[in-house]
Amino acid sequence: IRDVLGEKVSRGYLRKVVEKASHALDQPYEKLLKLLPLETTLNVDETGHKENKEKFYTWVFRADLYVLFKIDKSRGSKVLVEVLGKEFNGVLGCDYFSAYHKYMKDFNITVQFCIAHLIRDIKYLTSLPDPETRAYGKKLLGTVKDMFKVIHDRENLDPETFGRALEQSVNCRYEIATLDSRTRSMSADNIWTEFAKSYDEVIPRLHCYQRMVDKILRDSSQGTRIIDAGCGTGIVSQRLVAAGHPVYGFDNNPGMLEPAHARRESMPAGDRKNWQIETGDVLSFPDSAPRDADTLILNNVLFYVSEPRLVLDESIRHLRPGAVLIATGPRHRPDPRHIFKCAFDEWQQDGQDMAQLSSAVEHFMQCTQQLTSGTDEMVTFFEPQDLVSLLQEVGFRDVLEASGEDYYGENFYVAMRLPE
């Protein structure tokens, strides 16, 4: 106001004006809020931000004639339930974020997923090393291109011809998309299954990963019953078992668990007794998980859950008083090029010849690029102090370490203890 209009306005007066405008909009806002569940088509998106160091999410609901914003502390499907209800009858336009999947699944909602996200994922299929998956991706991408050719030619076609051509294009895409899954590689279904193919060849050789595992061992040194939640291929679990600690590990991806079982089988009989591996999810631990663990590890886990508080609440139910929780993960959307540049520099300094691993590294970097560039797998990031605050909210007290130096400054490492 001062710079554009040349008028001086005190902050106190400006605050009163904003409050007055807010009060004036209360009733219209509530009326529009009640109209949202009645819309036939609705586009929804959300983004995170901070207010006085607290994390919030702004949701946008776009109808034909109006746009409504809602600020909430949650990025979960409960916001959709609160705003649209359990019987929303329209079509919801959105991206692939897990909250929309859950809302669709729980209440049988009709969803139109963003086609830009679909095209990006199809392009990813064409970059994978598996020949069958690449061929499948190329065929599918071709049908999408054909569909857009029809759409761009609409003005030159009569309505009946356009409708018929568009229907044929859609049917062709559906036919290719629903090919018998047995003819396609499992890598098309889950990025983590694909990741497992090169994960164990590359990750243990990263110095930054070794340094992080050393810290996990340090802060688990008193552990007599350890839970490795989201254990992946079992790299951390194996180190802990080899150091004499009993470990209960679980993960929800069979492709990642397969190497973990192989690691366990390769160990001496006594170590195998100390290592239990199960299938399970971090939002609801397996029934067989210990209820009195003294150490719980969430290594690169929180970034793929939209409601990390639920994971922490579940974790604390499996810990005894005085137990330690260790969490690691990205502080922000990672830059894989920075990580691998630093990693290659360290390998060169050590004189390591990585030529024999070139194909594994290339495959690993492709998967990493897909994981870090998408918005569907990586949904939650923490600065160390923000995670400390959240852990304090659920009951943790003593901070053993809270740093942001891991992975060349890309990752946090937080270890905290419960009161005795």
PDB file of C-alpha atoms in Angstrom, residues 76-185:
ATOM      1  CA  GLY A  76      -4.255 -37.063   4.845  1.00  0.00           C
ATOM      2  CA  SER A  77      -7.550 -38.341   3.463  1.00  0.00           C
ATOM      3  CA  LYS A  78      -9.392 -37.202   6.588  1.00  0.00           C
ATOM      4  CA  VAL A  79      -9.430 -33.673   5.143  1.00  0.00           C
ATOM      5  CA  LEU A  80     -11.261 -34.982   2.060  1.00  0.00           C
ATOM      6  CA  VAL A  81     -13.740 -36.780   4.318  1.00  0.00           C
ATOM      7  CA  GLU A  82     -14.307 -33.631   6.389  1.00  0.00           C
ATOM      8  CA  VAL A  83     -14.841 -31.411   3.342  1.00  0.00           C
ATOM      9  CA  LEU A  84     -16.555 -33.730   0.837  1.00  0.00           C
ATOM     10  CA  GLY A  85     -18.013 -36.408   3.090  1.00  0.00           C
ATOM     11  CA  LYS A  86     -18.173 -40.165   2.612  1.00  0.00           C
ATOM     12  CA  GLU A  87     -20.772 -40.069  -0.178  1.00  0.00           C
ATOM     13  CA  PHE A  88     -19.258 -37.634  -2.672  1.00  0.00           C
ATOM     14  CA  ASN A  89     -21.017 -38.402  -5.963  1.00  0.00           C
ATOM     15  CA  GLY A  90     -18.977 -36.309  -8.391  1.00  0.00           C
ATOM     16  CA  VAL A  91     -15.697 -36.883 -10.171  1.00  0.00           C
ATOM     17  CA  LEU A  92     -12.544 -35.931  -8.279  1.00  0.00           C
ATOM     18  CA  GLY A  93      -9.615 -34.698 -10.387  1.00  0.00           C
ATOM     19  CA  CYS A  94      -6.265 -35.127  -8.621  1.00  0.00           C
ATOM     20  CA  ASP A  95      -2.723 -36.493  -8.758  1.00  0.00           C
ATOM     21  CA  TYR A  96      -1.594 -39.888  -7.445  1.00  0.00           C
ATOM     22  CA  PHE A  97      -0.968 -38.790  -3.852  1.00  0.00           C
ATOM     23  CA  SER A  98      -1.861 -41.532  -1.358  1.00  0.00           C
ATOM     24  CA  ALA A  99      -4.627 -39.507   0.356  1.00  0.00           C
ATOM     25  CA  TYR A 100      -6.716 -39.580  -2.840  1.00  0.00           C
ATOM     26  CA  HIS A 101      -6.111 -43.306  -3.303  1.00  0.00           C
ATOM     27  CA  LYS A 102      -7.302 -43.960   0.249  1.00  0.00           C
ATOM     28  CA  TYR A 103     -10.369 -41.730  -0.158  1.00  0.00           C
ATOM     29  CA  MET A 104     -11.243 -43.486  -3.435  1.00  0.00           C
ATOM     30  CA  LYS A 105     -10.755 -46.957  -1.938  1.00  0.00           C
ATOM     31  CA  ASP A 106     -12.536 -46.369   1.386  1.00  0.00           C
ATOM     32  CA  PHE A 107     -15.663 -44.727  -0.031  1.00  0.00           C
ATOM     33  CA  ASN A 108     -15.810 -45.903  -3.662  1.00  0.00           C
ATOM     34  CA  ILE A 109     -15.195 -42.392  -5.028  1.00  0.00           C
ATOM     35  CA  THR A 110     -14.836 -41.802  -8.782  1.00  0.00           C
ATOM     36  CA  VAL A 111     -11.401 -40.306  -9.460  1.00  0.00           C
ATOM     37  CA  GLN A 112      -9.854 -38.846 -12.615  1.00  0.00           C
ATOM     38  CA  PHE A 113      -6.085 -38.978 -12.147  1.00  0.00           C
ATOM     39  CA  CYS A 114      -3.904 -36.295 -13.715  1.00  0.00           C
ATOM     40  CA  ILE A 115      -2.864 -37.318 -17.237  1.00  0.00           C
ATOM     41  CA  ALA A 116       0.457 -35.450 -16.942  1.00  0.00           C
ATOM     42  CA  HIS A 117       1.400 -37.770 -14.060  1.00  0.00           C
ATOM     43  CA  LEU A 118       0.291 -40.772 -16.122  1.00  0.00           C
ATOM     44  CA  ILE A 119       2.466 -39.742 -19.068  1.00  0.00           C
ATOM     45  CA  ARG A 120       5.468 -39.226 -16.768  1.00  0.00           C
ATOM     46  CA  ASP A 121       5.059 -42.708 -15.332  1.00  0.00           C
ATOM     47  CA  ILE A 122       4.667 -44.275 -18.766  1.00  0.00           C
ATOM     48  CA  LYS A 123       7.866 -42.541 -19.884  1.00  0.00           C
ATOM     49  CA  TYR A 124       9.577 -44.011 -16.824  1.00  0.00           C
ATOM     50  CA  LEU A 125       8.591 -47.510 -17.990  1.00  0.00           C
ATOM     51  CA  THR A 126      10.366 -46.895 -21.305  1.00  0.00           C
ATOM     52  CA  SER A 127      13.623 -46.152 -19.431  1.00  0.00           C
ATOM     53  CA  LEU A 128      13.775 -49.378 -17.388  1.00  0.00           C
ATOM     54  CA  PRO A 129      16.368 -52.063 -18.219  1.00  0.00           C
ATOM     55  CA  ASP A 130      13.836 -54.899 -18.562  1.00  0.00           C
ATOM     56  CA  PRO A 131      13.059 -55.321 -22.337  1.00  0.00           C
ATOM     57  CA  GLU A 132       9.450 -56.477 -21.827  1.00  0.00           C
ATOM     58  CA  THR A 133       8.664 -53.533 -19.581  1.00  0.00           C
ATOM     59  CA  ARG A 134      10.260 -51.067 -22.006  1.00  0.00           C
ATOM     60  CA  ALA A 135       8.247 -52.517 -24.902  1.00  0.00           C
ATOM     61  CA  TYR A 136       5.046 -52.303 -22.853  1.00  0.00           C
ATOM     62  CA  GLY A 137       5.789 -48.661 -21.965  1.00  0.00           C
ATOM     63  CA  LYS A 138       6.488 -47.729 -25.597  1.00  0.00           C
ATOM     64  CA  LYS A 139       3.232 -49.279 -26.788  1.00  0.00           C
ATOM     65  CA  LEU A 140       1.280 -47.476 -24.083  1.00  0.00           C
ATOM     66  CA  LEU A 141       3.000 -44.162 -24.821  1.00  0.00           C
ATOM     67  CA  GLY A 142       2.122 -44.590 -28.505  1.00  0.00           C
ATOM     68  CA  THR A 143      -1.594 -44.881 -27.691  1.00  0.00           C
ATOM     69  CA  VAL A 144      -1.433 -41.685 -25.626  1.00  0.00           C
ATOM     70  CA  LYS A 145       0.174 -39.844 -28.550  1.00  0.00           C
ATOM     71  CA  ASP A 146      -2.538 -41.172 -30.861  1.00  0.00           C
ATOM     72  CA  MET A 147      -5.206 -39.914 -28.487  1.00  0.00           C
ATOM     73  CA  PHE A 148      -3.740 -36.401 -28.487  1.00  0.00           C
ATOM     74  CA  LYS A 149      -3.575 -36.459 -32.311  1.00  0.00           C
ATOM     75  CA  VAL A 150      -7.319 -37.091 -32.335  1.00  0.00           C
ATOM     76  CA  ILE A 151      -7.945 -34.299 -29.812  1.00  0.00           C
ATOM     77  CA  HIS A 152      -5.816 -31.801 -31.766  1.00  0.00           C
ATOM     78  CA  ASP A 153      -7.691 -32.694 -34.972  1.00  0.00           C
ATOM     79  CA  ARG A 154     -11.100 -32.102 -33.434  1.00  0.00           C
ATOM     80  CA  GLU A 155     -11.855 -28.955 -35.422  1.00  0.00           C
ATOM     81  CA  ASN A 156     -11.430 -30.870 -38.698  1.00  0.00           C
ATOM     82  CA  LEU A 157     -13.833 -33.669 -37.738  1.00  0.00           C
ATOM     83  CA  ASP A 158     -17.603 -33.759 -37.371  1.00  0.00           C
ATOM     84  CA  PRO A 159     -18.816 -34.611 -33.830  1.00  0.00           C
ATOM     85  CA  GLU A 160     -19.732 -38.209 -34.696  1.00  0.00           C
ATOM     86  CA  THR A 161     -16.360 -38.961 -36.334  1.00  0.00           C
ATOM     87  CA  PHE A 162     -14.467 -37.269 -33.488  1.00  0.00           C
ATOM     88  CA  GLY A 163     -16.360 -39.256 -30.850  1.00  0.00           C
ATOM     89  CA  ARG A 164     -15.756 -42.524 -32.664  1.00  0.00           C
ATOM     90  CA  ALA A 165     -12.032 -41.824 -33.169  1.00  0.00           C
ATOM     91  CA  LEU A 166     -11.575 -40.818 -29.532  1.00  0.00           C
ATOM     92  CA  GLU A 167     -13.405 -43.925 -28.318  1.00  0.00           C
ATOM     93  CA  GLN A 168     -11.213 -46.152 -30.483  1.00  0.00           C
ATOM     94  CA  SER A 169      -8.083 -44.502 -29.107  1.00  0.00           C
ATOM     95  CA  VAL A 170      -9.224 -44.942 -25.513  1.00  0.00           C
ATOM     96  CA  ASN A 171     -10.208 -48.582 -26.094  1.00  0.00           C
ATOM     97  CA  CYS A 172      -6.822 -49.304 -27.679  1.00  0.00           C
ATOM     98  CA  ARG A 173      -4.998 -47.767 -24.709  1.00  0.00           C
ATOM     99  CA  TYR A 174      -7.153 -49.727 -22.258  1.00  0.00           C
ATOM    100  CA  GLU A 175      -6.484 -52.981 -24.127  1.00  0.00           C
ATOM    101  CA  ILE A 176      -2.709 -52.492 -23.971  1.00  0.00           C
ATOM    102  CA  ALA A 177      -2.769 -51.196 -20.388  1.00  0.00           C
ATOM    103  CA  THR A 178      -4.631 -54.280 -19.143  1.00  0.00           C
ATOM    104  CA  LEU A 179      -2.390 -56.894 -20.742  1.00  0.00           C
ATOM    105  CA  ASP A 180      -1.980 -60.025 -18.614  1.00  0.00           C
ATOM    106  CA  SER A 181       0.419 -58.995 -15.876  1.00  0.00           C
ATOM    107  CA  ARG A 182       2.307 -62.261 -16.341  1.00  0.00           C
ATOM    108  CA  THR A 183       3.684 -60.901 -19.625  1.00  0.00           C
ATOM    109  CA  ARG A 184       5.164 -57.873 -17.920  1.00  0.00           C
ATOM    110  CA  SER A 185       8.027 -57.501 -15.475  1.00  0.00           C
TER     111      SER A 185
END
